[in-house]
Amino acid sequence: MKYTKLIQKFGHDILSSDSIQIEKKAIQHGNISVYDHTIAVARMCLYINDLFHLKLDEETLVRGALLHDFFLYDWHDKESWHRFHGFRHPYFALKNAKKQFPINEKCEDMIVKHMFPLNPFPPKYKESWVLCLADKICASKETIGRA
């Protein structure tokens, strides 16, 4: 409940945006929507922050998690430009996020570097490292069907 309130508090503009409707309809892993995945990742980021007493910026954690997959297309569609989605989608997500929402430098780093080590550039901030971990935990659970 605590994490749900923090996600609403810091992500209300993102969660109420028209663009978020695309995420609700697009599948991310298994049968989990991109929207549900990003909520789970935000929750996991907050949990990791609490578990390890990291005292990170919760607003940035939430906003980065909600926007890390803000690429706004269904990557399962057989479009030629969807090729290499794993490598390219962070840049699409950052471009879309910057057009629609105020984000800080840490949030930008979180979005672009969340696919590390698939993306060879390591995260610069602790918040980015937490997102990398949270995203991989959630994606693994979703992919093997235990979301």
PDB file of N, CA and C in Angstrom, residues 65-134:
ATOM      1  N   ALA A  65      11.274   4.616 -13.288  1.00  0.00           N
ATOM      2  CA  ALA A  65      10.688   3.283 -13.475  1.00  0.00           C
ATOM      3  C   ALA A  65       9.452   3.343 -14.365  1.00  0.00           C
ATOM      4  N   LEU A  66       8.603   4.336 -14.149  1.00  0.00           N
ATOM      5  CA  LEU A  66       7.385   4.448 -14.961  1.00  0.00           C
ATOM      6  C   LEU A  66       7.694   4.788 -16.416  1.00  0.00           C
ATOM      7  N   LEU A  67       8.821   5.441 -16.650  1.00  0.00           N
ATOM      8  CA  LEU A  67       9.148   5.889 -18.008  1.00  0.00           C
ATOM      9  C   LEU A  67      10.226   5.057 -18.704  1.00  0.00           C
ATOM     10  N   HIS A  68      10.798   4.073 -18.021  1.00  0.00           N
ATOM     11  CA  HIS A  68      11.917   3.347 -18.622  1.00  0.00           C
ATOM     12  C   HIS A  68      11.524   2.591 -19.888  1.00  0.00           C
ATOM     13  N   ASP A  69      10.288   2.204 -20.026  1.00  0.00           N
ATOM     14  CA  ASP A  69       9.805   1.519 -21.236  1.00  0.00           C
ATOM     15  C   ASP A  69       8.711   2.330 -21.937  1.00  0.00           C
ATOM     16  N   PHE A  70       8.854   3.617 -21.945  1.00  0.00           N
ATOM     17  CA  PHE A  70       7.864   4.528 -22.535  1.00  0.00           C
ATOM     18  C   PHE A  70       8.104   4.682 -24.043  1.00  0.00           C
ATOM     19  N   PHE A  71       8.291   3.539 -24.719  1.00  0.00           N
ATOM     20  CA  PHE A  71       8.602   3.556 -26.147  1.00  0.00           C
ATOM     21  C   PHE A  71       7.345   3.675 -27.005  1.00  0.00           C
ATOM     22  N   LEU A  72       6.177   3.355 -26.464  1.00  0.00           N
ATOM     23  CA  LEU A  72       4.866   3.609 -27.072  1.00  0.00           C
ATOM     24  C   LEU A  72       4.613   2.894 -28.401  1.00  0.00           C
ATOM     25  N   TYR A  73       5.001   1.636 -28.461  1.00  0.00           N
ATOM     26  CA  TYR A  73       4.637   0.782 -29.582  1.00  0.00           C
ATOM     27  C   TYR A  73       4.639  -0.657 -29.076  1.00  0.00           C
ATOM     28  N   ASP A  74       3.985  -1.532 -29.811  1.00  0.00           N
ATOM     29  CA  ASP A  74       4.008  -2.950 -29.453  1.00  0.00           C
ATOM     30  C   ASP A  74       5.184  -3.588 -30.188  1.00  0.00           C
ATOM     31  N   TRP A  75       6.223  -3.903 -29.447  1.00  0.00           N
ATOM     32  CA  TRP A  75       7.446  -4.408 -30.059  1.00  0.00           C
ATOM     33  C   TRP A  75       7.284  -5.805 -30.640  1.00  0.00           C
ATOM     34  N   HIS A  76       6.157  -6.440 -30.393  1.00  0.00           N
ATOM     35  CA  HIS A  76       5.904  -7.759 -30.978  1.00  0.00           C
ATOM     36  C   HIS A  76       5.404  -7.657 -32.417  1.00  0.00           C
ATOM     37  N   ASP A  77       4.915  -6.472 -32.820  1.00  0.00           N
ATOM     38  CA  ASP A  77       4.481  -6.276 -34.203  1.00  0.00           C
ATOM     39  C   ASP A  77       5.673  -6.463 -35.129  1.00  0.00           C
ATOM     40  N   LYS A  78       5.426  -7.058 -36.268  1.00  0.00           N
ATOM     41  CA  LYS A  78       6.515  -7.370 -37.213  1.00  0.00           C
ATOM     42  C   LYS A  78       6.846  -6.155 -38.091  1.00  0.00           C
ATOM     43  N   GLU A  79       7.228  -5.072 -37.467  1.00  0.00           N
ATOM     44  CA  GLU A  79       7.659  -3.866 -38.178  1.00  0.00           C
ATOM     45  C   GLU A  79       9.176  -3.902 -38.272  1.00  0.00           C
ATOM     46  N   SER A  80       9.722  -3.479 -39.399  1.00  0.00           N
ATOM     47  CA  SER A  80      11.178  -3.536 -39.560  1.00  0.00           C
ATOM     48  C   SER A  80      11.900  -2.646 -38.551  1.00  0.00           C
ATOM     49  N   TRP A  81      11.300  -1.526 -38.180  1.00  0.00           N
ATOM     50  CA  TRP A  81      11.967  -0.620 -37.242  1.00  0.00           C
ATOM     51  C   TRP A  81      11.904  -1.115 -35.799  1.00  0.00           C
ATOM     52  N   HIS A  82      11.189  -2.200 -35.531  1.00  0.00           N
ATOM     53  CA  HIS A  82      11.175  -2.810 -34.199  1.00  0.00           C
ATOM     54  C   HIS A  82      12.372  -3.735 -33.992  1.00  0.00           C
ATOM     55  N   ARG A  83      13.108  -3.980 -35.073  1.00  0.00           N
ATOM     56  CA  ARG A  83      14.291  -4.841 -34.948  1.00  0.00           C
ATOM     57  C   ARG A  83      15.256  -4.226 -33.941  1.00  0.00           C
ATOM     58  N   PHE A  84      15.926  -5.059 -33.232  1.00  0.00           N
ATOM     59  CA  PHE A  84      16.886  -4.635 -32.212  1.00  0.00           C
ATOM     60  C   PHE A  84      16.211  -3.827 -31.102  1.00  0.00           C
ATOM     61  N   HIS A  85      14.964  -4.172 -30.814  1.00  0.00           N
ATOM     62  CA  HIS A  85      14.189  -3.478 -29.779  1.00  0.00           C
ATOM     63  C   HIS A  85      14.954  -3.413 -28.464  1.00  0.00           C
ATOM     64  N   GLY A  86      15.575  -4.495 -28.058  1.00  0.00           N
ATOM     65  CA  GLY A  86      16.288  -4.531 -26.783  1.00  0.00           C
ATOM     66  C   GLY A  86      17.387  -3.487 -26.684  1.00  0.00           C
ATOM     67  N   PHE A  87      17.995  -3.176 -27.804  1.00  0.00           N
ATOM     68  CA  PHE A  87      19.071  -2.184 -27.822  1.00  0.00           C
ATOM     69  C   PHE A  87      18.552  -0.757 -28.001  1.00  0.00           C
ATOM     70  N   ARG A  88      17.464  -0.603 -28.749  1.00  0.00           N
ATOM     71  CA  ARG A  88      17.030   0.724 -29.175  1.00  0.00           C
ATOM     72  C   ARG A  88      15.928   1.353 -28.335  1.00  0.00           C
ATOM     73  N   HIS A  89      15.092   0.536 -27.687  1.00  0.00           N
ATOM     74  CA  HIS A  89      13.913   1.109 -27.037  1.00  0.00           C
ATOM     75  C   HIS A  89      14.215   2.114 -25.931  1.00  0.00           C
ATOM     76  N   PRO A  90      15.344   2.033 -25.213  1.00  0.00           N
ATOM     77  CA  PRO A  90      15.592   3.065 -24.201  1.00  0.00           C
ATOM     78  C   PRO A  90      15.669   4.477 -24.801  1.00  0.00           C
ATOM     79  N   TYR A  91      16.191   4.570 -26.014  1.00  0.00           N
ATOM     80  CA  TYR A  91      16.308   5.881 -26.662  1.00  0.00           C
ATOM     81  C   TYR A  91      14.950   6.396 -27.124  1.00  0.00           C
ATOM     82  N   PHE A  92      14.094   5.486 -27.610  1.00  0.00           N
ATOM     83  CA  PHE A  92      12.728   5.873 -27.956  1.00  0.00           C
ATOM     84  C   PHE A  92      11.980   6.316 -26.694  1.00  0.00           C
ATOM     85  N   ALA A  93      12.173   5.574 -25.611  1.00  0.00           N
ATOM     86  CA  ALA A  93      11.506   5.898 -24.345  1.00  0.00           C
ATOM     87  C   ALA A  93      11.941   7.266 -23.834  1.00  0.00           C
ATOM     88  N   LEU A  94      13.230   7.549 -23.895  1.00  0.00           N
ATOM     89  CA  LEU A  94      13.725   8.847 -23.427  1.00  0.00           C
ATOM     90  C   LEU A  94      13.169   9.986 -24.274  1.00  0.00           C
ATOM     91  N   LYS A  95      13.172   9.807 -25.569  1.00  0.00           N
ATOM     92  CA  LYS A  95      12.637  10.847 -26.465  1.00  0.00           C
ATOM     93  C   LYS A  95      11.167  11.124 -26.146  1.00  0.00           C
ATOM     94  N   ASN A  96      10.375  10.081 -25.991  1.00  0.00           N
ATOM     95  CA  ASN A  96       8.951  10.252 -25.677  1.00  0.00           C
ATOM     96  C   ASN A  96       8.753  10.888 -24.302  1.00  0.00           C
ATOM     97  N   ALA A  97       9.532  10.438 -23.335  1.00  0.00           N
ATOM     98  CA  ALA A  97       9.402  10.962 -21.973  1.00  0.00           C
ATOM     99  C   ALA A  97       9.721  12.455 -21.921  1.00  0.00           C
ATOM    100  N   LYS A  98      10.800  12.850 -22.580  1.00  0.00           N
ATOM    101  CA  LYS A  98      11.212  14.259 -22.553  1.00  0.00           C
ATOM    102  C   LYS A  98      10.205  15.173 -23.247  1.00  0.00           C
ATOM    103  N   LYS A  99       9.499  14.635 -24.239  1.00  0.00           N
ATOM    104  CA  LYS A  99       8.475  15.422 -24.934  1.00  0.00           C
ATOM    105  C   LYS A  99       7.278  15.708 -24.037  1.00  0.00           C
ATOM    106  N   GLN A 100       6.992  14.780 -23.117  1.00  0.00           N
ATOM    107  CA  GLN A 100       5.730  14.857 -22.387  1.00  0.00           C
ATOM    108  C   GLN A 100       5.832  15.192 -20.907  1.00  0.00           C
ATOM    109  N   PHE A 101       7.002  14.964 -20.293  1.00  0.00           N
ATOM    110  CA  PHE A 101       7.078  15.111 -18.840  1.00  0.00           C
ATOM    111  C   PHE A 101       8.377  15.786 -18.408  1.00  0.00           C
ATOM    112  N   PRO A 102       8.328  16.466 -17.280  1.00  0.00           N
ATOM    113  CA  PRO A 102       9.585  16.995 -16.733  1.00  0.00           C
ATOM    114  C   PRO A 102      10.364  15.860 -16.070  1.00  0.00           C
ATOM    115  N   ILE A 103      11.606  15.680 -16.492  1.00  0.00           N
ATOM    116  CA  ILE A 103      12.453  14.654 -15.891  1.00  0.00           C
ATOM    117  C   ILE A 103      13.838  15.249 -15.644  1.00  0.00           C
ATOM    118  N   ASN A 104      14.489  14.738 -14.618  1.00  0.00           N
ATOM    119  CA  ASN A 104      15.815  15.241 -14.282  1.00  0.00           C
ATOM    120  C   ASN A 104      16.911  14.375 -14.912  1.00  0.00           C
ATOM    121  N   GLU A 105      18.153  14.769 -14.682  1.00  0.00           N
ATOM    122  CA  GLU A 105      19.300  14.071 -15.266  1.00  0.00           C
ATOM    123  C   GLU A 105      19.392  12.613 -14.806  1.00  0.00           C
ATOM    124  N   LYS A 106      19.081  12.367 -13.540  1.00  0.00           N
ATOM    125  CA  LYS A 106      19.114  10.985 -13.037  1.00  0.00           C
ATOM    126  C   LYS A 106      18.066  10.133 -13.739  1.00  0.00           C
ATOM    127  N   CYS A 107      16.908  10.698 -13.938  1.00  0.00           N
ATOM    128  CA  CYS A 107      15.826   9.973 -14.610  1.00  0.00           C
ATOM    129  C   CYS A 107      16.219   9.648 -16.057  1.00  0.00           C
ATOM    130  N   GLU A 108      16.837  10.599 -16.723  1.00  0.00           N
ATOM    131  CA  GLU A 108      17.321  10.356 -18.086  1.00  0.00           C
ATOM    132  C   GLU A 108      18.304   9.189 -18.108  1.00  0.00           C
ATOM    133  N   ASP A 109      19.230   9.190 -17.166  1.00  0.00           N
ATOM    134  CA  ASP A 109      20.214   8.111 -17.084  1.00  0.00           C
ATOM    135  C   ASP A 109      19.531   6.772 -16.808  1.00  0.00           C
ATOM    136  N   MET A 110      18.533   6.786 -15.946  1.00  0.00           N
ATOM    137  CA  MET A 110      17.793   5.566 -15.636  1.00  0.00           C
ATOM    138  C   MET A 110      17.163   4.983 -16.891  1.00  0.00           C
ATOM    139  N   ILE A 111      16.513   5.833 -17.659  1.00  0.00           N
ATOM    140  CA  ILE A 111      15.801   5.374 -18.856  1.00  0.00           C
ATOM    141  C   ILE A 111      16.781   4.807 -19.879  1.00  0.00           C
ATOM    142  N   VAL A 112      17.817   5.555 -20.191  1.00  0.00           N
ATOM    143  CA  VAL A 112      18.749   5.154 -21.250  1.00  0.00           C
ATOM    144  C   VAL A 112      19.601   3.946 -20.866  1.00  0.00           C
ATOM    145  N   LYS A 113      19.897   3.797 -19.582  1.00  0.00           N
ATOM    146  CA  LYS A 113      20.844   2.754 -19.191  1.00  0.00           C
ATOM    147  C   LYS A 113      20.204   1.535 -18.524  1.00  0.00           C
ATOM    148  N   HIS A 114      18.875   1.463 -18.520  1.00  0.00           N
ATOM    149  CA  HIS A 114      18.228   0.368 -17.799  1.00  0.00           C
ATOM    150  C   HIS A 114      18.484  -1.009 -18.420  1.00  0.00           C
ATOM    151  N   MET A 115      18.962  -1.046 -19.642  1.00  0.00           N
ATOM    152  CA  MET A 115      19.234  -2.335 -20.288  1.00  0.00           C
ATOM    153  C   MET A 115      20.679  -2.807 -20.095  1.00  0.00           C
ATOM    154  N   PHE A 116      21.451  -2.105 -19.292  1.00  0.00           N
ATOM    155  CA  PHE A 116      22.817  -2.549 -19.009  1.00  0.00           C
ATOM    156  C   PHE A 116      22.776  -3.965 -18.444  1.00  0.00           C
ATOM    157  N   PRO A 117      23.590  -4.881 -18.898  1.00  0.00           N
ATOM    158  CA  PRO A 117      24.754  -4.755 -19.757  1.00  0.00           C
ATOM    159  C   PRO A 117      24.475  -4.935 -21.248  1.00  0.00           C
ATOM    160  N   LEU A 118      23.209  -5.133 -21.664  1.00  0.00           N
ATOM    161  CA  LEU A 118      22.909  -5.202 -23.097  1.00  0.00           C
ATOM    162  C   LEU A 118      23.340  -3.902 -23.757  1.00  0.00           C
ATOM    163  N   ASN A 119      23.067  -2.797 -23.085  1.00  0.00           N
ATOM    164  CA  ASN A 119      23.613  -1.505 -23.476  1.00  0.00           C
ATOM    165  C   ASN A 119      24.976  -1.428 -22.783  1.00  0.00           C
ATOM    166  N   PRO A 120      26.067  -1.189 -23.507  1.00  0.00           N
ATOM    167  CA  PRO A 120      27.395  -1.300 -22.890  1.00  0.00           C
ATOM    168  C   PRO A 120      27.797  -0.145 -21.968  1.00  0.00           C
ATOM    169  N   PHE A 121      26.963   0.880 -21.854  1.00  0.00           N
ATOM    170  CA  PHE A 121      27.329   2.017 -21.015  1.00  0.00           C
ATOM    171  C   PHE A 121      26.728   1.851 -19.623  1.00  0.00           C
ATOM    172  N   PRO A 122      27.555   1.746 -18.594  1.00  0.00           N
ATOM    173  CA  PRO A 122      27.033   1.495 -17.246  1.00  0.00           C
ATOM    174  C   PRO A 122      26.276   2.698 -16.682  1.00  0.00           C
ATOM    175  N   PRO A 123      25.335   2.437 -15.809  1.00  0.00           N
ATOM    176  CA  PRO A 123      24.603   3.520 -15.155  1.00  0.00           C
ATOM    177  C   PRO A 123      25.541   4.440 -14.375  1.00  0.00           C
ATOM    178  N   LYS A 124      25.139   5.699 -14.307  1.00  0.00           N
ATOM    179  CA  LYS A 124      25.935   6.722 -13.624  1.00  0.00           C
ATOM    180  C   LYS A 124      25.488   6.925 -12.175  1.00  0.00           C
ATOM    181  N   TYR A 125      24.218   6.659 -11.888  1.00  0.00           N
ATOM    182  CA  TYR A 125      23.645   6.962 -10.574  1.00  0.00           C
ATOM    183  C   TYR A 125      23.149   5.695  -9.887  1.00  0.00           C
ATOM    184  N   LYS A 126      23.070   5.743  -8.566  1.00  0.00           N
ATOM    185  CA  LYS A 126      22.545   4.608  -7.804  1.00  0.00           C
ATOM    186  C   LYS A 126      21.110   4.288  -8.213  1.00  0.00           C
ATOM    187  N   GLU A 127      20.322   5.316  -8.466  1.00  0.00           N
ATOM    188  CA  GLU A 127      18.930   5.097  -8.891  1.00  0.00           C
ATOM    189  C   GLU A 127      18.887   4.285 -10.181  1.00  0.00           C
ATOM    190  N   SER A 128      19.827   4.544 -11.084  1.00  0.00           N
ATOM    191  CA  SER A 128      19.885   3.804 -12.349  1.00  0.00           C
ATOM    192  C   SER A 128      20.248   2.340 -12.118  1.00  0.00           C
ATOM    193  N   TRP A 129      21.169   2.088 -11.203  1.00  0.00           N
ATOM    194  CA  TRP A 129      21.542   0.710 -10.870  1.00  0.00           C
ATOM    195  C   TRP A 129      20.359  -0.039 -10.262  1.00  0.00           C
ATOM    196  N   VAL A 130      19.626   0.644  -9.391  1.00  0.00           N
ATOM    197  CA  VAL A 130      18.451   0.008  -8.778  1.00  0.00           C
ATOM    198  C   VAL A 130      17.417  -0.333  -9.850  1.00  0.00           C
ATOM    199  N   LEU A 131      17.196   0.578 -10.797  1.00  0.00           N
ATOM    200  CA  LEU A 131      16.253   0.296 -11.881  1.00  0.00           C
ATOM    201  C   LEU A 131      16.725  -0.901 -12.706  1.00  0.00           C
ATOM    202  N   CYS A 132      17.998  -0.973 -13.026  1.00  0.00           N
ATOM    203  CA  CYS A 132      18.529  -2.132 -13.780  1.00  0.00           C
ATOM    204  C   CYS A 132      18.172  -3.434 -13.066  1.00  0.00           C
ATOM    205  N   LEU A 133      18.425  -3.472 -11.781  1.00  0.00           N
ATOM    206  CA  LEU A 133      18.149  -4.671 -10.996  1.00  0.00           C
ATOM    207  C   LEU A 133      16.650  -4.963 -10.939  1.00  0.00           C
ATOM    208  N   ALA A 134      15.856  -3.946 -10.620  1.00  0.00           N
ATOM    209  CA  ALA A 134      14.407  -4.128 -10.492  1.00  0.00           C
ATOM    210  C   ALA A 134      13.795  -4.587 -11.813  1.00  0.00           C
TER     211      ALA A 134
END
